[in-house]
XYZ file of C-alpha atoms in Angstrom:
586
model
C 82.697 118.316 157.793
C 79.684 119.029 156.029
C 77.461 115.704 156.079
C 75.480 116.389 153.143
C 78.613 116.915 151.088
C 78.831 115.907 147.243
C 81.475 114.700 145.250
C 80.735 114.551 141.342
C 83.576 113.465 138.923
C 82.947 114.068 135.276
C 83.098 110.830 133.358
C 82.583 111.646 129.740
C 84.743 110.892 126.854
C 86.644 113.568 127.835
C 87.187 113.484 131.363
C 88.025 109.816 130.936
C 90.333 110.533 128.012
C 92.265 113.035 130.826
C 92.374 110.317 133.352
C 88.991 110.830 135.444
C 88.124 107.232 136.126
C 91.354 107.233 137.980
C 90.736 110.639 139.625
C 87.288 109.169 140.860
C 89.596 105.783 141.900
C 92.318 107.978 144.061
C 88.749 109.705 145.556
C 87.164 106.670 146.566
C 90.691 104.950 147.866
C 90.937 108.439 150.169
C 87.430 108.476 150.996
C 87.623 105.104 152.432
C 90.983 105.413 154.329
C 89.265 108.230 156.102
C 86.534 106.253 157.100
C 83.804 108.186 155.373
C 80.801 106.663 153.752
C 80.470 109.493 150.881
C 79.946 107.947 147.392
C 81.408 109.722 144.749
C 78.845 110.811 141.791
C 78.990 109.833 138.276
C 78.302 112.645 135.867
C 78.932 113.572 131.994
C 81.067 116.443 130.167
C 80.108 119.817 131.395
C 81.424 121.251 128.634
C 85.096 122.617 130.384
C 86.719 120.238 128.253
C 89.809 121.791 128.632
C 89.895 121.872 132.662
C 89.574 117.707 132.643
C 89.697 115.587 134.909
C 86.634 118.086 137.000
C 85.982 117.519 140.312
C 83.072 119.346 141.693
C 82.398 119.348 145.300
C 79.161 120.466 146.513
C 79.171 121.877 150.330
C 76.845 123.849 151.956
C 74.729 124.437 148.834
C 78.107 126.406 147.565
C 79.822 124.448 144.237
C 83.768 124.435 144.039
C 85.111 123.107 140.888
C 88.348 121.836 140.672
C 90.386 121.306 137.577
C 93.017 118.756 136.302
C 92.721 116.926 139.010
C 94.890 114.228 139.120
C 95.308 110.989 141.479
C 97.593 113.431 143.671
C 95.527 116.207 143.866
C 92.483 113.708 144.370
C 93.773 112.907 147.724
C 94.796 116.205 148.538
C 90.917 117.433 147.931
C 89.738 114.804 150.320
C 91.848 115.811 152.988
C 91.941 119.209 153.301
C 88.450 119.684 151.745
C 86.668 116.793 152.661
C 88.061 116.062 156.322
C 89.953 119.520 157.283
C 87.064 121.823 155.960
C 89.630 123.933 153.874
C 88.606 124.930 150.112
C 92.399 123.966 148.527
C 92.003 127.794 146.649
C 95.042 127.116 144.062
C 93.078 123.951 142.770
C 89.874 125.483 141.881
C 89.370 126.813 138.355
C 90.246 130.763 138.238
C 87.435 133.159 137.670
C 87.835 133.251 134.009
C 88.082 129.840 133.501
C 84.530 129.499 135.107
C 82.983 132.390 133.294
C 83.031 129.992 130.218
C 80.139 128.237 132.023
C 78.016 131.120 133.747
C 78.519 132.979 130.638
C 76.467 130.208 128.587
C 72.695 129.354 128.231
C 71.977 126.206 128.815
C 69.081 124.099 126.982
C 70.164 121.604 125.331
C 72.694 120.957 127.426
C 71.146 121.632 130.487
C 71.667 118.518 132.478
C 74.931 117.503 130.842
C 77.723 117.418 133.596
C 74.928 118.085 135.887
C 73.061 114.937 136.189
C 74.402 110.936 136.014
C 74.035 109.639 132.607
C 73.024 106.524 133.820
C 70.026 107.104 136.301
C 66.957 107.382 135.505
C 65.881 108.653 138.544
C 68.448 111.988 138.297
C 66.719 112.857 135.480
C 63.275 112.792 136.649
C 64.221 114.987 139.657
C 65.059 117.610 137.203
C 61.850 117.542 135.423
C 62.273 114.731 132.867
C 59.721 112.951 131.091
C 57.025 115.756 132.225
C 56.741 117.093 128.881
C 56.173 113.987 127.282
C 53.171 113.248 129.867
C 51.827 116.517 128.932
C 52.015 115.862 124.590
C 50.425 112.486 125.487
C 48.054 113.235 128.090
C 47.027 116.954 127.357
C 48.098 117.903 124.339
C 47.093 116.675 120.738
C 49.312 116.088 118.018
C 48.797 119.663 116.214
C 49.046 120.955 119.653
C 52.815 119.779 119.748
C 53.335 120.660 116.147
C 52.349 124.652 116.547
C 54.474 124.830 119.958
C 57.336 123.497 118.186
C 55.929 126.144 115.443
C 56.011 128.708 118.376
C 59.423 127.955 119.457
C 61.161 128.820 115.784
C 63.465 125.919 116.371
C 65.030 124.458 113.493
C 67.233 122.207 112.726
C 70.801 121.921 114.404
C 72.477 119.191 111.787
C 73.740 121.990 109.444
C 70.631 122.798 106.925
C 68.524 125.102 109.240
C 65.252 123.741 108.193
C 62.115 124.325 109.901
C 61.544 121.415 112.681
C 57.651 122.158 112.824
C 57.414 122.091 109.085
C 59.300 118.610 108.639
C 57.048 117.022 111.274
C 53.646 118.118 109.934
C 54.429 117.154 106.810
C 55.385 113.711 108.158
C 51.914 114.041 110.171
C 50.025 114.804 106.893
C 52.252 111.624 104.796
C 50.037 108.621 104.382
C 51.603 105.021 104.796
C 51.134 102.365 106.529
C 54.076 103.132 108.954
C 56.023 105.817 109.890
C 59.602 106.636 111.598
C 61.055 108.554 113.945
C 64.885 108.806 113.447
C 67.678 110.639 115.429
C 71.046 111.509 112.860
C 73.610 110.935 115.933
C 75.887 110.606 112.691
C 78.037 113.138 114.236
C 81.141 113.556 111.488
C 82.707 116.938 111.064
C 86.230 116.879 112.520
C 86.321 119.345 115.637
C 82.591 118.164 116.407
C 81.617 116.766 119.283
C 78.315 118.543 120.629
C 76.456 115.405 120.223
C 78.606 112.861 121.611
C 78.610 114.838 124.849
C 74.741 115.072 125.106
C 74.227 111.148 124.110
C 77.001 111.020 127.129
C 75.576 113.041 129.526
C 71.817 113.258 128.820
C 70.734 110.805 127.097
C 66.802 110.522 128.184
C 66.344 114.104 126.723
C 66.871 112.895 123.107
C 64.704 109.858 124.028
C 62.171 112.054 125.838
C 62.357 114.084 122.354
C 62.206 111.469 120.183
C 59.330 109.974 122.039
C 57.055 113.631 121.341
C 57.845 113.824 117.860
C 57.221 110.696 117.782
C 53.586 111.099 119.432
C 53.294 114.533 116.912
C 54.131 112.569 113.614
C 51.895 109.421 114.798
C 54.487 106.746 114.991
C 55.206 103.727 116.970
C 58.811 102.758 116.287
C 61.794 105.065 116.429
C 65.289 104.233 115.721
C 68.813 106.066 116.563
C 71.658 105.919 114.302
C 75.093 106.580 115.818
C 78.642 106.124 114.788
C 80.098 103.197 116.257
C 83.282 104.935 117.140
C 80.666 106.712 119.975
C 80.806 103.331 122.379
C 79.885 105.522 125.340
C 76.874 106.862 123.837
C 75.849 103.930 122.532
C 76.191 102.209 126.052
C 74.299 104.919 128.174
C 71.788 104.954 125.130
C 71.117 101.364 126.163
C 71.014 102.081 129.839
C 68.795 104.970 129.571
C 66.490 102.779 126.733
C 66.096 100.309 129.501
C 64.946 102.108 132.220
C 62.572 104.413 130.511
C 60.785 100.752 129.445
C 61.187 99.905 133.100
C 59.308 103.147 133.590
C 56.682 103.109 131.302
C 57.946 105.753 129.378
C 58.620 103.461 126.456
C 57.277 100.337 125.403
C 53.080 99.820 125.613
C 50.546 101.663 126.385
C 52.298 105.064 127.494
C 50.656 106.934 130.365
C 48.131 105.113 130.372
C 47.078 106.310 126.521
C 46.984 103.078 124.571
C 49.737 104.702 122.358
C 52.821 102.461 121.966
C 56.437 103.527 121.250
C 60.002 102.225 121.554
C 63.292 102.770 120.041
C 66.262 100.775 118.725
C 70.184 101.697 117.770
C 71.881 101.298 114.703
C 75.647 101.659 115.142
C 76.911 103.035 111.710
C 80.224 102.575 110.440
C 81.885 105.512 110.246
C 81.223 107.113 106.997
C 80.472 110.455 106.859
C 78.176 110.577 103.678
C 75.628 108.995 105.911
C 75.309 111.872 107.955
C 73.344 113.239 104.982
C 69.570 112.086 105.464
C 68.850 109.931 102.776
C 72.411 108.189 102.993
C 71.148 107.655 106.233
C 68.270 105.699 105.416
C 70.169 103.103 102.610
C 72.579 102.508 105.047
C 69.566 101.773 108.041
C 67.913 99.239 104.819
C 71.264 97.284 105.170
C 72.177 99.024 101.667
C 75.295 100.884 100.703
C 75.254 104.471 102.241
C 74.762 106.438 99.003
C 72.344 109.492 98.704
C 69.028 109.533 96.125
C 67.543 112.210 94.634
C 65.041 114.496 96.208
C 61.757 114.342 96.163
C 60.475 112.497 97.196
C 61.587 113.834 100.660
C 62.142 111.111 103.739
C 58.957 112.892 104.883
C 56.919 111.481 102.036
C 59.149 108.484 101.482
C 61.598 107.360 103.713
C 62.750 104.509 106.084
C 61.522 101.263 104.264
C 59.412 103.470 101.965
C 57.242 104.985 104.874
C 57.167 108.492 106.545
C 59.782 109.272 107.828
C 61.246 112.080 110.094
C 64.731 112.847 110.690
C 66.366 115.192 113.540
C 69.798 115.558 114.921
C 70.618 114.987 118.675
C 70.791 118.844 119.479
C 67.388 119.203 117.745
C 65.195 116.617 119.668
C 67.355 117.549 122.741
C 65.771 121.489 122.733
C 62.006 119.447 122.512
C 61.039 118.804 125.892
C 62.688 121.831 127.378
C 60.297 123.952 124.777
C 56.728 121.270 125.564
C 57.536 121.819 129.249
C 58.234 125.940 129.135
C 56.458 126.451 126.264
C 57.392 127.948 122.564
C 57.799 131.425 123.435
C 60.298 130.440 126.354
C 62.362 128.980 123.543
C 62.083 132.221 120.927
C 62.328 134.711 123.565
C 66.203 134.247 123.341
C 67.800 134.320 119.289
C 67.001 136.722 116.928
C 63.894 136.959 114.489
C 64.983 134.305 112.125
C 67.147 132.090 114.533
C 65.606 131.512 117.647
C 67.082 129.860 120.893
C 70.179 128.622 121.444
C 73.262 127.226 119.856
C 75.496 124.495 120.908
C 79.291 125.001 119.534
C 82.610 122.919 120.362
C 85.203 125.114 120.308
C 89.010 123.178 119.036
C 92.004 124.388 117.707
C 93.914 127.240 119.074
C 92.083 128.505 121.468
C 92.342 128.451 125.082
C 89.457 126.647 126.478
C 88.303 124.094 124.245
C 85.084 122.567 125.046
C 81.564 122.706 124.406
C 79.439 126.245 124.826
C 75.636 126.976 124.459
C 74.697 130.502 123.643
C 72.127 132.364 121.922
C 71.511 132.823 118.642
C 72.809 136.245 117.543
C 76.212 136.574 120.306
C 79.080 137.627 117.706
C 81.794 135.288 116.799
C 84.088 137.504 118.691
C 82.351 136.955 122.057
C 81.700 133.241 121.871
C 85.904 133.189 121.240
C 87.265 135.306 123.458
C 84.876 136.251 125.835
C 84.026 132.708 125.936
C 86.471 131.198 125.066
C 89.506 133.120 126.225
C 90.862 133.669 123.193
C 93.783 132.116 120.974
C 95.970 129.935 122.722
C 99.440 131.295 123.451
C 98.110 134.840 123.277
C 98.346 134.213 119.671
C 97.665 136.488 116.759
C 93.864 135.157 115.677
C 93.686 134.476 111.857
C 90.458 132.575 111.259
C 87.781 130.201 112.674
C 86.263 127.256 110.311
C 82.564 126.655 110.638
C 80.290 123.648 110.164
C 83.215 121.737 109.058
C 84.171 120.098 106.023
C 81.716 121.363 104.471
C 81.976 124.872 106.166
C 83.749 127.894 105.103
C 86.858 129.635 106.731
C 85.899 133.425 108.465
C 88.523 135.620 108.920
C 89.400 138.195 111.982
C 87.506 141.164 110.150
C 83.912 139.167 110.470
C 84.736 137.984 113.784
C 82.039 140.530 114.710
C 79.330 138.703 112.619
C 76.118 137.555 114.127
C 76.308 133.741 114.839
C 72.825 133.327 113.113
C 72.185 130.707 109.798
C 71.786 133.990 107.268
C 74.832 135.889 108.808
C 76.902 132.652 108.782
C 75.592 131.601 105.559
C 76.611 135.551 103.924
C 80.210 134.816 104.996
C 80.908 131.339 102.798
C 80.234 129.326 105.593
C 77.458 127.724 107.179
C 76.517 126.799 110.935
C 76.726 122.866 110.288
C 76.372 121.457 113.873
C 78.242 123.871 115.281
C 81.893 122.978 115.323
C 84.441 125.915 115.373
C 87.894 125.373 114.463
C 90.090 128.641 115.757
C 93.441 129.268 114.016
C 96.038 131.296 114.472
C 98.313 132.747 112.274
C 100.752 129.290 112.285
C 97.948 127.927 110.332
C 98.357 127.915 106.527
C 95.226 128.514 105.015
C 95.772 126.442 101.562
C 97.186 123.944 103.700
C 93.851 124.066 105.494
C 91.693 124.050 102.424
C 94.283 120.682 101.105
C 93.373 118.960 104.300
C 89.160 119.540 104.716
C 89.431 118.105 100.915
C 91.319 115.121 101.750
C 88.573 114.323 103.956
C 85.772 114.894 102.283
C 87.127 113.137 98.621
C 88.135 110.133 100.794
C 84.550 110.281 102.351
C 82.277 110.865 98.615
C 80.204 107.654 98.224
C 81.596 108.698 94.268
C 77.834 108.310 93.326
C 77.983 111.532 91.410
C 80.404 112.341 89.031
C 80.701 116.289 90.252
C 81.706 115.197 93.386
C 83.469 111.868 92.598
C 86.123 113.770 90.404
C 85.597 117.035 91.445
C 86.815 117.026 94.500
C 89.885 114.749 93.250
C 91.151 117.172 90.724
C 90.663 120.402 93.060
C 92.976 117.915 95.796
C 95.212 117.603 93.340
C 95.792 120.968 92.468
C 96.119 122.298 95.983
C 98.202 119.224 96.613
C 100.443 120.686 94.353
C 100.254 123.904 95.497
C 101.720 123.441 99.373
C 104.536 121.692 97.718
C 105.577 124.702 95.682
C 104.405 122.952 92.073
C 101.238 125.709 91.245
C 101.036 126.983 88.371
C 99.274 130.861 87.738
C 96.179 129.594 86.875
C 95.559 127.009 89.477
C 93.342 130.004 91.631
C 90.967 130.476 88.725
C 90.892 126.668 88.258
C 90.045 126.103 91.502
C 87.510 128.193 91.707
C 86.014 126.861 88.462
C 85.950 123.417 89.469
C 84.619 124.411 93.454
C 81.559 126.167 91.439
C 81.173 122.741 89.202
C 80.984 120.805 92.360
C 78.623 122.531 93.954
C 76.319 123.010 90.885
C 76.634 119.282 89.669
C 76.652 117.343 93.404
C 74.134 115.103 93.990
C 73.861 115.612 97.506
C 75.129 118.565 100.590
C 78.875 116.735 100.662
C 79.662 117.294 97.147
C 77.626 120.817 96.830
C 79.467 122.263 99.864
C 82.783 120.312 99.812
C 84.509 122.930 97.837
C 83.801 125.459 100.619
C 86.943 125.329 102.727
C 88.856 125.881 99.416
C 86.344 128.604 97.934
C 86.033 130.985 101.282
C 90.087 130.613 101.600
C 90.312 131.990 97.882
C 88.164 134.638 98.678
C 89.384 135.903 102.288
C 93.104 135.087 101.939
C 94.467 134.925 97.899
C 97.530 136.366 99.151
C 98.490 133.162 100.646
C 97.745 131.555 97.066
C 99.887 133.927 95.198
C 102.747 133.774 97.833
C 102.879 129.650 97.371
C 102.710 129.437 93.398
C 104.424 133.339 92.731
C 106.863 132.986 95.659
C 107.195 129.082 96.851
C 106.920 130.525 100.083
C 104.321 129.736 103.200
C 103.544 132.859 104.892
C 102.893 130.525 107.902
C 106.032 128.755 107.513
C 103.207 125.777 107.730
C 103.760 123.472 104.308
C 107.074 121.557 104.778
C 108.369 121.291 101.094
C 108.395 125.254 101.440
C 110.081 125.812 104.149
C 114.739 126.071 104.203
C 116.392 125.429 107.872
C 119.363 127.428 108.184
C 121.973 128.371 110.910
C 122.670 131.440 112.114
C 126.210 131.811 112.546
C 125.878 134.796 115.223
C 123.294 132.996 117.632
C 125.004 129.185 117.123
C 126.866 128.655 120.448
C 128.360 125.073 119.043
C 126.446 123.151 120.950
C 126.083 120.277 118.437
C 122.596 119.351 119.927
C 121.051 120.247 116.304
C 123.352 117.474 114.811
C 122.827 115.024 117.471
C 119.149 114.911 117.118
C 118.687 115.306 113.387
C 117.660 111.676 111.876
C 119.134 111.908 108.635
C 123.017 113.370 109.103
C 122.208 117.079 107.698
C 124.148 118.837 110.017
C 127.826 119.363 110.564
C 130.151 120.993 112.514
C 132.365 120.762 115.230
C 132.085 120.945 118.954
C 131.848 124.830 120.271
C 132.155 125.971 115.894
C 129.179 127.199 114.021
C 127.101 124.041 112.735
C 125.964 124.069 108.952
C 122.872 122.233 107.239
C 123.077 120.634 104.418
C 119.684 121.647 102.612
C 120.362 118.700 100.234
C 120.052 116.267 103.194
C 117.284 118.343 105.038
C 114.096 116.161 105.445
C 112.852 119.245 107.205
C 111.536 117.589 110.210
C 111.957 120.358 112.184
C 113.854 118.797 114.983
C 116.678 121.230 114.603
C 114.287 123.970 115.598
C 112.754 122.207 118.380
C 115.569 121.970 120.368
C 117.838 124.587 120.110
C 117.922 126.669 122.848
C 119.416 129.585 121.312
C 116.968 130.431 118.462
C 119.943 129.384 115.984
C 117.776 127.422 113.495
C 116.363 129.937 111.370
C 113.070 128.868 109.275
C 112.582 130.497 106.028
């Protein structure tokens, strides 16, 4: 047995959702009934979301990474690996499975799964907190500025804007105080990029905030993340101490006689306060409701001072760029989007989890060379970008650029980077019904475009899925999305009509078949959809009638079985589990 061996277990939100604090449990239970003082490591989400609980054992300088490793397997790893020496082969991830990590690029997330969250000290080996010794001791302020100017990076939250541009003109703002404020405000359904890097890194978005911080001229920064993140929120607190412990917050940094320090506000969930100024009313103890720009937060912001805002992924990218400089960062991207990407891929797709590429890979390689592909070997319809207030792109652009023009020229945008695969089980009205659900429960109703736009454009694809549209519900639609946009007060309301507006445009078929045919191609929207028996696969089993809730279905014992569509709640339970293919959906 090596002596030197490693054992990390991934602990994020994911892992532990899978079952890895007892995989690290069953680890340390076999550990010690072997008599062997290893410690078992404590590190964030990697990204192979879908391979959870990971295990990866580090022996002889070579890495083996076993997947879904349970309390079983646990003790199998320790000893065969540990004590007998022998790699257990048919637990390690395949090949494929681990070319969605060496296929990636890794900045942002470049200690995540790497690293424990919650020591200091791991992150220092790896280079931390040397670029913020270098803007504070060596650099000045417009030094920072034109690297960050160098670098092209802009802004990961959705928008795309310019991060040099927003902190000089923060820098250039007079008042008598000014802000430094990280939008961990992560909402979109299907995101989850920056939960993971508040997990699994958090002194990189303090390090980050800390040099803007030092570039805007501010003393006081301030992180505002969703309650329902507890994990971030505690590591945020662990990391926040020991970088005071450190010197790295607090007085007199380095030595400089500049002081800095940061606090958290958990928010409470809504997802209108993702959008900057939102943000800020809701930080003031106010109702989170948007105001009209300008003046910009830059100008007039937290408490009426300057104010700069960046998401996690943003300030994350910072000290990688102040330590390897602004050309590092641009040599990878394309002209106008530079450096890397962070996406989570969800839906149907086989290996869900988080990727980092760069800008200007096609959507078709960051799926399925990344990501494997549509679960089930499925047929691939379409993939929804920067959530609900992205834009569906079908399979014919799957070989668009992932870049914020390309993205943009499709209907959707790049939002944070969430991508939502779907296969052709997924209705795409259906779709559009649910992204609108969300975001009219979520409008602050400030704004009358949004407040009752998005209502009456529910209502009518409400209708549609349940086989009540009417012919000119597409061109009313499309009316009101255009309204909403024009009219909204803030990004929710402008882009909330997007899921419904790309769907018109890529798949109108799908429209026409629910209101012209009250039919679901996808066999997806239940109030569509007949159950029926067919009399030459039925082998009488009477399973069908013994599981249905409601009494639809008769028939006696080795005799074809009938539904009564009447009856038919159209669970689907009739389908489920008969095991001849007799229940016919229609």
């Amino acid at each position: 047995m090596n002596a030197d061996i490693r054992i990390k277990v991934g602990l994020g939100s994911c892992g532990m959702a899978a079952g890895a604090q007892k995989t690290k449990a069953a680890l340390d239970a076999a550990l010690s009934a072997a008599g062997l003082n290893i410690r078992t490591e404590r590190t964030g989400c990697i990204g192979l979301c879908f391979a959870e609980p990971l295990v990866e054992i580090i022996d002889g300088g070579q890495s083996y990474f076993y997947g879904r490793v349970d309390e079983a397997k646990a003790q199998q790893i320790v000893q065969q690996h540990i004590v007998g020496g022998k790699v257990q082969q048919e637990l390690l991830l395949a090949e494929d499975e681990l070319g969605f990590l060496t296929r990636q690029t890794r900045i942002a997330l470049r200690n995540c799964g790497v690293i424990d969250p919650e020591s200091i000290g791991h992150y220092i080996e790896r280079g931390g907190y040397q670029a913020l010794k270098r803007a504070v001791c060596e650099m000045k302020p417009e030094d920072i500025i034109e690297e960050i100017k160098t670098s092209g990076l802009r802004g990961r939250g959705g928008a795309g804007f310019p991060t040099w541009f927003k902190w000089n003109a923060c820098r250039n703002a007079s008042g008598d105080e000014k802000y430094i404020i990280c939008n961990a405000d992560e909402g979109d359904p299907g995101a989850f990029m920056d939960r993971s890097v508040l997990e699994s890194d958090p002194h990189a978005v303090l390090e980050g905030m800390a040099i803007a911080a030092r570039a805007i001229g501010c003393h006081q920064g301030v992180i505002y993340v969703r309650a329902e993140y507890p994990l971030s929120i505690e590591r945020l607190e662990i990391a926040m101490k020991a970088a005071r412990e450190h010197g790295f917050l607090g007085q007199n940094i380095f030595g400089s006689g500049w002081d800095f320090d940061i606090y958290i506000k958990a928010g409470a969930g809504a997802f209108v306060c993702g959008e900057e100024t939102a943000l800020l009313a809701s930080l003031e103890g106010k109702r989170g409701m948007p105001r009209l720009k300008p003046p910009f937060p830059a100008q007039k912001g937290f408490w009426q001072q300057p104010s700069n805002i960046n998401n996690v992924e943003t300030l994350a990218n910072v000290a990688w760029i102040i330590r390897h400089g602004g050309a590092a960062f641009a040599a990878y991207g394309t002209d106008g989007s530079k450096g890397t990407k962070v996406f989570a891929l969800a839906g149907k797709i086989k290996r869900g989890g988080l990727v980092e590429v760069p800008m200007g890979l096609t959507l078709r390689e960051v799926i399925f060379n990344i990501g494997g592909g549509v679960k089930g070997d499925g047929v691939f319809k379409a993939v929804q970008m920067g959530g609900p207030s992205g834009g569906c792109i079908p399979a014919d652009l799957l070989d668009t650029p992932i870049d914020y023009e390309s993205i943009a020229a499709t209907g959707a945008i790049m939002g944070s980077g969430g991508m939502i695969i779907m296969d052709d089980t997924t209705c795409m009205v259906d779709m559009a019904r649910f992204f609108l659900d969300f975001t009219q429960k979520e409008s602050c109703g400030k704004c009358v475009a949004c407040r009752i736009g998005t209502k009456r454009m529910l209502e009518i694809l409400t209708r549609i899925t349940r086989g009540e549209g009417k012919p000119d519900d597409i061109e009313l639609l499309r009316q009101l999305g255009e309204y909403t946009k024009v009219g909204s007060l803030c990004g929710l309301g402008a882009s909330a009509p997007n899921p419904a507006l790309s769907t018109l445009r890529y798949f109108p078929e799908e429209y026409e078949s629910h209101i012209a045919g009250h039919s679901c191609p996808a066999k997806s929207c239940r109030d569509l959809l007949t159950y029926h028996i067919s009399p030459d696969k039925c082998r009488g089993c009477s399973l069908c009638a013994r599981k249905c809730p409601v009494g639809a279905i008769d028939g006696e014992l080795r005799e074809i079985f009938v539904i009564d569509e009447a009856k038919c709640i159209k669970c689907g339970n009739c389908a489920a589990v008969c095991r001849f293919g007799a229940v016919e959906v229609k």
